[in-house]
Short mmCIF file of N, CA and C in Angstrom, two decimals:
data_model
loop_
_atom_site.label_atom_id
_atom_site.label_comp_id
_atom_site.label_asym_id
_atom_site.label_seq_id
_atom_site.Cartn_x
_atom_site.Cartn_y
_atom_site.Cartn_z
N UNK E 1 85.24 86.98 75.30
CA UNK E 1 85.28 88.17 76.13
C UNK E 1 84.98 87.83 77.59
N UNK E 2 84.00 86.94 77.82
CA UNK E 2 83.61 86.58 79.18
C UNK E 2 84.78 85.94 79.92
N UNK E 3 85.53 85.09 79.26
CA UNK E 3 86.66 84.44 79.91
C UNK E 3 87.76 85.44 80.24
N UNK E 4 88.04 86.36 79.34
CA UNK E 4 89.05 87.38 79.60
C UNK E 4 88.66 88.23 80.80
N UNK E 5 87.38 88.62 80.88
CA UNK E 5 86.92 89.41 82.02
C UNK E 5 86.97 88.61 83.31
N UNK E 6 86.70 87.31 83.22
CA UNK E 6 86.78 86.44 84.41
C UNK E 6 88.22 86.39 84.93
N UNK E 7 89.16 86.28 84.03
CA UNK E 7 90.57 86.27 84.43
C UNK E 7 90.94 87.60 85.07
N UNK E 8 90.50 88.69 84.47
CA UNK E 8 90.81 90.02 85.00
C UNK E 8 90.20 90.25 86.38
N UNK E 9 88.94 89.83 86.57
CA UNK E 9 88.32 90.04 87.89
C UNK E 9 89.00 89.15 88.92
N UNK E 10 89.50 88.00 88.48
CA UNK E 10 90.30 87.17 89.38
C UNK E 10 91.56 87.89 89.81
N UNK E 11 92.16 88.64 88.88
CA UNK E 11 93.33 89.43 89.22
C UNK E 11 93.02 90.47 90.29
N UNK E 12 91.84 91.06 90.20
CA UNK E 12 91.41 92.01 91.23
C UNK E 12 91.29 91.30 92.58
N UNK E 13 90.74 90.09 92.58
CA UNK E 13 90.63 89.32 93.82
C UNK E 13 92.01 89.02 94.40
N UNK E 14 92.99 88.85 93.53
CA UNK E 14 94.35 88.64 94.00
C UNK E 14 94.93 89.87 94.69
N UNK E 15 94.47 91.05 94.28
CA UNK E 15 94.92 92.29 94.91
C UNK E 15 94.17 92.54 96.21
N UNK E 16 92.83 92.46 96.15
CA UNK E 16 91.97 92.69 97.31
C UNK E 16 90.86 91.64 97.27
N UNK E 17 90.89 90.74 98.20
CA UNK E 17 90.03 89.56 98.20
C UNK E 17 88.56 89.87 98.00
N UNK E 18 88.04 90.85 98.70
CA UNK E 18 86.60 91.10 98.69
C UNK E 18 86.16 92.12 97.64
N UNK E 19 87.09 92.80 97.01
CA UNK E 19 86.73 93.82 96.02
C UNK E 19 86.04 93.19 94.81
N UNK E 20 86.56 92.07 94.35
CA UNK E 20 85.99 91.43 93.15
C UNK E 20 84.56 90.96 93.38
N UNK E 21 84.28 90.17 94.43
CA UNK E 21 82.89 89.74 94.60
C UNK E 21 81.94 90.90 94.92
N UNK E 22 82.44 91.94 95.58
CA UNK E 22 81.58 93.10 95.85
C UNK E 22 81.18 93.77 94.53
N UNK E 23 82.14 93.94 93.63
CA UNK E 23 81.84 94.58 92.35
C UNK E 23 80.89 93.72 91.51
N UNK E 24 81.12 92.42 91.47
CA UNK E 24 80.25 91.52 90.72
C UNK E 24 78.84 91.53 91.32
N UNK E 25 78.77 91.55 92.63
CA UNK E 25 77.48 91.56 93.30
C UNK E 25 76.69 92.83 92.99
N UNK E 26 77.37 93.98 92.99
CA UNK E 26 76.69 95.22 92.65
C UNK E 26 76.19 95.20 91.21
N UNK E 27 77.00 94.64 90.30
CA UNK E 27 76.58 94.56 88.90
C UNK E 27 75.36 93.67 88.76
N UNK E 28 75.33 92.56 89.49
CA UNK E 28 74.18 91.66 89.43
C UNK E 28 72.95 92.30 90.06
N UNK E 29 73.13 92.95 91.20
CA UNK E 29 72.02 93.61 91.89
C UNK E 29 71.41 94.72 91.04
N UNK E 30 72.27 95.45 90.32
CA UNK E 30 71.80 96.56 89.49
C UNK E 30 71.20 96.09 88.17
N UNK E 31 71.29 94.80 87.88
CA UNK E 31 70.70 94.26 86.67
C UNK E 31 71.65 94.17 85.48
N UNK E 32 72.90 94.54 85.68
CA UNK E 32 73.87 94.46 84.59
C UNK E 32 74.35 93.06 84.29
N UNK E 33 74.26 92.18 85.28
CA UNK E 33 74.63 90.77 85.10
C UNK E 33 73.41 89.93 85.42
N UNK E 34 72.96 89.18 84.46
CA UNK E 34 71.79 88.33 84.67
C UNK E 34 72.23 86.97 85.19
N UNK E 35 72.15 86.80 86.50
CA UNK E 35 72.51 85.52 87.10
C UNK E 35 71.29 84.63 87.27
N UNK E 36 70.12 85.18 86.91
CA UNK E 36 68.88 84.42 86.87
C UNK E 36 68.65 83.53 88.07
N UNK E 37 68.37 82.29 87.80
CA UNK E 37 68.11 81.32 88.88
C UNK E 37 69.29 80.37 89.05
N UNK E 38 70.44 80.78 88.56
CA UNK E 38 71.63 79.93 88.70
C UNK E 38 72.06 79.88 90.16
N UNK E 39 73.01 79.02 90.44
CA UNK E 39 73.53 78.92 91.81
C UNK E 39 74.21 80.21 92.24
N UNK E 40 74.48 81.11 91.31
CA UNK E 40 75.10 82.40 91.61
C UNK E 40 74.08 83.51 91.84
N UNK E 41 72.81 83.20 91.79
CA UNK E 41 71.76 84.22 91.94
C UNK E 41 71.88 84.99 93.25
N UNK E 42 72.42 84.35 94.28
CA UNK E 42 72.57 85.04 95.57
C UNK E 42 73.45 86.29 95.45
N UNK E 43 74.31 86.33 94.44
CA UNK E 43 75.19 87.49 94.26
C UNK E 43 74.39 88.76 93.95
N UNK E 44 73.21 88.59 93.37
CA UNK E 44 72.38 89.75 93.04
C UNK E 44 71.27 90.01 94.03
N UNK E 45 71.25 89.28 95.13
CA UNK E 45 70.22 89.48 96.16
C UNK E 45 70.36 90.86 96.78
N UNK E 46 69.28 91.36 97.35
CA UNK E 46 69.23 92.73 97.85
C UNK E 46 70.30 93.04 98.90
N UNK E 47 70.62 92.11 99.77
CA UNK E 47 71.55 92.37 100.87
C UNK E 47 73.01 92.10 100.50
N UNK E 48 73.24 91.21 99.55
CA UNK E 48 74.60 90.74 99.24
C UNK E 48 75.58 91.85 98.89
N UNK E 49 75.26 92.78 98.00
CA UNK E 49 76.28 93.79 97.66
C UNK E 49 76.65 94.68 98.85
N UNK E 50 75.71 94.91 99.73
CA UNK E 50 76.01 95.74 100.91
C UNK E 50 76.95 95.01 101.86
N UNK E 51 76.67 93.74 102.11
CA UNK E 51 77.52 92.95 103.00
C UNK E 51 78.93 92.83 102.42
N UNK E 52 79.02 92.50 101.14
CA UNK E 52 80.33 92.36 100.52
C UNK E 52 81.08 93.68 100.47
N UNK E 53 80.36 94.78 100.32
CA UNK E 53 81.00 96.11 100.32
C UNK E 53 81.58 96.45 101.68
N UNK E 54 80.89 96.07 102.73
CA UNK E 54 81.42 96.28 104.09
C UNK E 54 82.71 95.48 104.27
N UNK E 55 82.69 94.23 103.80
CA UNK E 55 83.91 93.41 103.88
C UNK E 55 85.04 94.02 103.05
N UNK E 56 84.71 94.50 101.86
CA UNK E 56 85.73 95.10 100.99
C UNK E 56 86.31 96.37 101.62
N UNK E 57 85.47 97.20 102.19
CA UNK E 57 85.95 98.41 102.85
C UNK E 57 86.82 98.06 104.06
N UNK E 58 86.38 97.06 104.81
CA UNK E 58 87.17 96.61 105.95
C UNK E 58 88.54 96.11 105.52
N UNK E 59 88.58 95.43 104.39
CA UNK E 59 89.86 94.93 103.88
C UNK E 59 90.78 96.08 103.49
N UNK E 60 90.22 97.14 102.91
CA UNK E 60 91.04 98.29 102.55
C UNK E 60 91.69 98.91 103.79
N UNK E 61 90.97 98.88 104.90
CA UNK E 61 91.51 99.43 106.16
C UNK E 61 92.53 98.47 106.77
N UNK E 62 92.15 97.19 106.91
CA UNK E 62 93.05 96.25 107.58
C UNK E 62 94.34 96.01 106.81
N UNK E 63 94.29 96.19 105.51
CA UNK E 63 95.50 96.01 104.70
C UNK E 63 96.58 97.02 105.09
N UNK E 64 96.18 98.14 105.64
CA UNK E 64 97.14 99.18 106.03
C UNK E 64 97.81 98.89 107.37
N UNK E 65 97.28 97.93 108.10
CA UNK E 65 97.82 97.64 109.44
C UNK E 65 99.11 96.83 109.34
N UNK E 66 100.05 97.12 110.23
CA UNK E 66 101.36 96.45 110.14
C UNK E 66 101.32 94.95 110.46
N UNK E 67 100.33 94.50 111.20
CA UNK E 67 100.28 93.09 111.59
C UNK E 67 99.40 92.24 110.67
N UNK E 68 98.95 92.80 109.54
CA UNK E 68 98.14 92.04 108.59
C UNK E 68 99.03 90.98 107.94
N UNK E 69 98.57 89.73 107.93
CA UNK E 69 99.41 88.66 107.36
C UNK E 69 99.59 88.81 105.85
N UNK E 70 100.64 88.19 105.37
CA UNK E 70 100.95 88.22 103.93
C UNK E 70 99.85 87.54 103.13
N UNK E 71 99.60 88.05 101.95
CA UNK E 71 98.59 87.47 101.06
C UNK E 71 99.02 86.11 100.54
N UNK E 72 100.28 85.76 100.70
CA UNK E 72 100.77 84.50 100.16
C UNK E 72 100.73 83.34 101.14
N UNK E 73 100.33 83.58 102.40
CA UNK E 73 100.19 82.44 103.31
C UNK E 73 98.96 81.65 102.88
N UNK E 74 98.92 80.35 103.17
CA UNK E 74 97.86 79.50 102.62
C UNK E 74 96.43 79.99 102.83
N UNK E 75 96.07 80.46 104.00
CA UNK E 75 94.70 80.89 104.25
C UNK E 75 94.35 82.11 103.39
N UNK E 76 95.23 83.09 103.37
CA UNK E 76 94.99 84.29 102.56
C UNK E 76 94.97 83.97 101.07
N UNK E 77 95.91 83.16 100.63
CA UNK E 77 96.00 82.79 99.23
C UNK E 77 94.75 82.02 98.81
N UNK E 78 94.33 81.08 99.66
CA UNK E 78 93.13 80.30 99.37
C UNK E 78 91.88 81.15 99.27
N UNK E 79 91.76 82.14 100.17
CA UNK E 79 90.60 83.03 100.13
C UNK E 79 90.58 83.82 98.82
N UNK E 80 91.72 84.26 98.37
CA UNK E 80 91.80 85.02 97.11
C UNK E 80 91.47 84.12 95.92
N UNK E 81 91.90 82.89 95.98
CA UNK E 81 91.60 81.93 94.92
C UNK E 81 90.10 81.66 94.83
N UNK E 82 89.47 81.43 95.98
CA UNK E 82 88.02 81.21 96.00
C UNK E 82 87.25 82.45 95.56
N UNK E 83 87.68 83.60 96.03
CA UNK E 83 87.03 84.85 95.65
C UNK E 83 87.14 85.09 94.14
N UNK E 84 88.31 84.84 93.59
CA UNK E 84 88.50 85.00 92.16
C UNK E 84 87.65 84.03 91.35
N UNK E 85 87.58 82.78 91.83
CA UNK E 85 86.78 81.77 91.13
C UNK E 85 85.29 82.15 91.17
N UNK E 86 84.80 82.56 92.33
CA UNK E 86 83.40 82.95 92.46
C UNK E 86 83.09 84.15 91.57
N UNK E 87 83.96 85.13 91.60
CA UNK E 87 83.75 86.34 90.81
C UNK E 87 83.84 86.06 89.32
N UNK E 88 84.80 85.25 88.92
CA UNK E 88 84.92 84.88 87.52
C UNK E 88 83.71 84.11 87.03
N UNK E 89 83.21 83.20 87.87
CA UNK E 89 82.00 82.45 87.52
C UNK E 89 80.82 83.40 87.35
N UNK E 90 80.72 84.39 88.23
CA UNK E 90 79.63 85.36 88.15
C UNK E 90 79.66 86.15 86.86
N UNK E 91 80.85 86.57 86.44
CA UNK E 91 80.94 87.34 85.21
C UNK E 91 80.68 86.49 83.97
N UNK E 92 81.04 85.22 84.03
CA UNK E 92 80.88 84.34 82.86
C UNK E 92 79.53 83.65 82.81
N UNK E 93 78.79 83.65 83.91
CA UNK E 93 77.51 82.93 83.97
C UNK E 93 76.50 83.38 82.91
N UNK E 94 76.32 84.68 82.66
CA UNK E 94 75.35 85.07 81.65
C UNK E 94 75.66 84.51 80.25
N UNK E 95 76.93 84.18 79.99
CA UNK E 95 77.32 83.59 78.71
C UNK E 95 77.23 82.06 78.74
N UNK E 96 76.80 81.51 79.88
CA UNK E 96 76.73 80.06 80.03
C UNK E 96 78.08 79.42 80.27
N UNK E 97 79.04 80.20 80.71
CA UNK E 97 80.40 79.70 80.89
C UNK E 97 80.88 79.79 82.34
N UNK E 98 79.97 79.64 83.29
CA UNK E 98 80.33 79.79 84.70
C UNK E 98 81.49 78.89 85.12
N UNK E 99 81.50 77.59 84.77
CA UNK E 99 82.63 76.76 85.20
C UNK E 99 83.97 77.23 84.62
N UNK E 100 83.96 77.61 83.35
CA UNK E 100 85.18 78.13 82.73
C UNK E 100 85.57 79.48 83.34
N UNK E 101 84.56 80.29 83.65
CA UNK E 101 84.82 81.57 84.31
C UNK E 101 85.42 81.38 85.69
N UNK E 102 84.96 80.35 86.41
CA UNK E 102 85.52 80.06 87.73
C UNK E 102 86.99 79.68 87.60
N UNK E 103 87.30 78.87 86.62
CA UNK E 103 88.69 78.48 86.39
C UNK E 103 89.53 79.70 86.02
N UNK E 104 89.03 80.53 85.11
CA UNK E 104 89.74 81.74 84.71
C UNK E 104 89.92 82.69 85.88
N UNK E 105 88.87 82.84 86.70
CA UNK E 105 88.98 83.71 87.86
C UNK E 105 90.01 83.20 88.85
N UNK E 106 90.09 81.89 89.00
CA UNK E 106 91.10 81.31 89.89
C UNK E 106 92.51 81.56 89.37
N UNK E 107 92.69 81.39 88.08
CA UNK E 107 94.00 81.65 87.47
C UNK E 107 94.36 83.13 87.64
N UNK E 108 93.40 84.00 87.38
CA UNK E 108 93.65 85.43 87.56
C UNK E 108 94.00 85.77 88.99
N UNK E 109 93.36 85.09 89.94
CA UNK E 109 93.65 85.34 91.36
C UNK E 109 95.08 84.95 91.72
N UNK E 110 95.55 83.86 91.17
CA UNK E 110 96.94 83.45 91.42
C UNK E 110 97.90 84.51 90.88
N UNK E 111 97.66 84.94 89.65
CA UNK E 111 98.52 85.95 89.03
C UNK E 111 98.42 87.28 89.81
N UNK E 112 97.20 87.66 90.18
CA UNK E 112 97.01 88.91 90.92
C UNK E 112 97.65 88.87 92.30
N UNK E 113 97.56 87.72 92.96
CA UNK E 113 98.15 87.59 94.29
C UNK E 113 99.67 87.71 94.23
N UNK E 114 100.28 86.91 93.38
CA UNK E 114 101.75 86.91 93.30
C UNK E 114 102.27 88.18 92.63
N UNK E 115 101.62 88.60 91.55
CA UNK E 115 102.05 89.82 90.87
C UNK E 115 101.83 91.06 91.73
N UNK E 116 100.68 91.09 92.43
CA UNK E 116 100.39 92.22 93.30
C UNK E 116 101.39 92.34 94.43
N UNK E 117 101.77 91.20 95.01
CA UNK E 117 102.76 91.22 96.10
C UNK E 117 104.11 91.73 95.59
N UNK E 118 104.50 91.26 94.40
CA UNK E 118 105.78 91.71 93.83
C UNK E 118 105.75 93.21 93.49
N UNK E 119 104.66 93.65 92.87
CA UNK E 119 104.54 95.06 92.52
C UNK E 119 104.56 95.94 93.76
N UNK E 120 103.80 95.53 94.77
CA UNK E 120 103.75 96.33 96.00
C UNK E 120 105.12 96.40 96.66
N UNK E 121 105.85 95.29 96.67
CA UNK E 121 107.19 95.29 97.27
C UNK E 121 108.11 96.25 96.52
N UNK E 122 108.03 96.24 95.19
CA UNK E 122 108.87 97.15 94.39
C UNK E 122 108.50 98.61 94.64
N UNK E 123 107.19 98.87 94.67
CA UNK E 123 106.75 100.25 94.91
C UNK E 123 107.15 100.71 96.31
N UNK E 124 106.98 99.84 97.30
CA UNK E 124 107.34 100.19 98.67
C UNK E 124 108.84 100.49 98.77
N UNK E 125 109.65 99.70 98.08
CA UNK E 125 111.09 99.95 98.09
C UNK E 125 111.41 101.29 97.43
N UNK E 126 110.71 101.58 96.36
CA UNK E 126 110.96 102.85 95.65
C UNK E 126 110.53 104.05 96.50
N UNK E 127 109.37 103.92 97.18
CA UNK E 127 108.87 105.01 98.03
C UNK E 127 109.57 105.06 99.38
N UNK E 128 110.17 103.96 99.79
CA UNK E 128 110.77 103.89 101.11
C UNK E 128 109.74 103.67 102.20
N UNK E 129 108.50 103.34 101.81
CA UNK E 129 107.42 103.10 102.76
C UNK E 129 106.34 102.26 102.07
N UNK E 130 105.63 101.48 102.86
CA UNK E 130 104.61 100.60 102.29
C UNK E 130 103.29 101.31 102.01
N UNK E 131 102.92 102.28 102.82
CA UNK E 131 101.60 102.90 102.68
C UNK E 131 101.31 103.45 101.29
N UNK E 132 102.20 104.23 100.67
CA UNK E 132 101.89 104.72 99.32
C UNK E 132 101.70 103.56 98.33
N UNK E 133 102.49 102.53 98.46
CA UNK E 133 102.36 101.36 97.59
C UNK E 133 101.00 100.69 97.80
N UNK E 134 100.59 100.58 99.05
CA UNK E 134 99.30 99.96 99.37
C UNK E 134 98.15 100.79 98.80
N UNK E 135 98.24 102.09 98.89
CA UNK E 135 97.18 102.96 98.37
C UNK E 135 97.09 102.88 96.85
N UNK E 136 98.24 102.78 96.19
CA UNK E 136 98.23 102.62 94.73
C UNK E 136 97.57 101.28 94.38
N UNK E 137 97.91 100.23 95.12
CA UNK E 137 97.30 98.92 94.87
C UNK E 137 95.80 98.96 95.13
N UNK E 138 95.38 99.67 96.17
CA UNK E 138 93.95 99.84 96.44
C UNK E 138 93.26 100.49 95.24
N UNK E 139 93.86 101.56 94.73
CA UNK E 139 93.26 102.28 93.60
C UNK E 139 93.16 101.39 92.37
N UNK E 140 94.19 100.61 92.11
CA UNK E 140 94.17 99.69 90.96
C UNK E 140 93.04 98.68 91.13
N UNK E 141 92.88 98.14 92.34
CA UNK E 141 91.84 97.15 92.59
C UNK E 141 90.44 97.74 92.43
N UNK E 142 90.21 98.91 93.00
CA UNK E 142 88.89 99.54 92.93
C UNK E 142 88.55 99.93 91.49
N UNK E 143 89.45 100.65 90.86
CA UNK E 143 89.19 101.10 89.48
C UNK E 143 89.11 99.92 88.52
N UNK E 144 89.99 98.96 88.71
CA UNK E 144 89.96 97.77 87.87
C UNK E 144 88.64 97.03 87.98
N UNK E 145 88.17 96.85 89.20
CA UNK E 145 86.89 96.15 89.41
C UNK E 145 85.75 96.90 88.74
N UNK E 146 85.73 98.22 88.87
CA UNK E 146 84.67 99.01 88.26
C UNK E 146 84.68 98.90 86.73
N UNK E 147 85.86 98.99 86.15
CA UNK E 147 85.96 98.91 84.69
C UNK E 147 85.56 97.52 84.19
N UNK E 148 86.03 96.49 84.88
CA UNK E 148 85.76 95.11 84.45
C UNK E 148 84.27 94.80 84.50
N UNK E 149 83.60 95.13 85.61
CA UNK E 149 82.15 94.81 85.68
C UNK E 149 81.36 95.69 84.72
N UNK E 150 81.85 96.87 84.45
CA UNK E 150 81.17 97.73 83.47
C UNK E 150 81.27 97.12 82.08
N UNK E 151 82.42 96.58 81.75
CA UNK E 151 82.59 95.91 80.46
C UNK E 151 81.74 94.64 80.36
N UNK E 152 81.54 93.99 81.49
CA UNK E 152 80.76 92.75 81.49
C UNK E 152 79.25 93.01 81.41
N UNK E 153 78.82 94.17 81.86
CA UNK E 153 77.39 94.47 81.91
C UNK E 153 76.83 94.83 80.54
#
């Protein structure tokens, strides 16, 4: 179950880079994920979920801007891969599977990045505009992150 959730949270990172670590951080801070004294313990620190939430909210806004670069360029893609790996490791750490969770989260991020870009392009073509497609993708990322960390807790 931990590996499946790691892959899924990686998919969320592929949609919105900062949404996945923000959700994992809130779960750890609230006590739903025991990251103990592992190298991931910083995810549950008092300030971390707030900082990551600000970044996640900022990403929701900047994603709507016309000059925001594509998620598939190397820097954006790499950030999503790292975010997915970190988030996947966080979800799998309580099961003692952090390295496997990091790998699963990275794989999920690749699928989420490429699949999310394709889905958004199809939705934008159907709507005749990108904004509705972006808002649907935002909703999937937010709700998906909430459900996934709830299942992990």
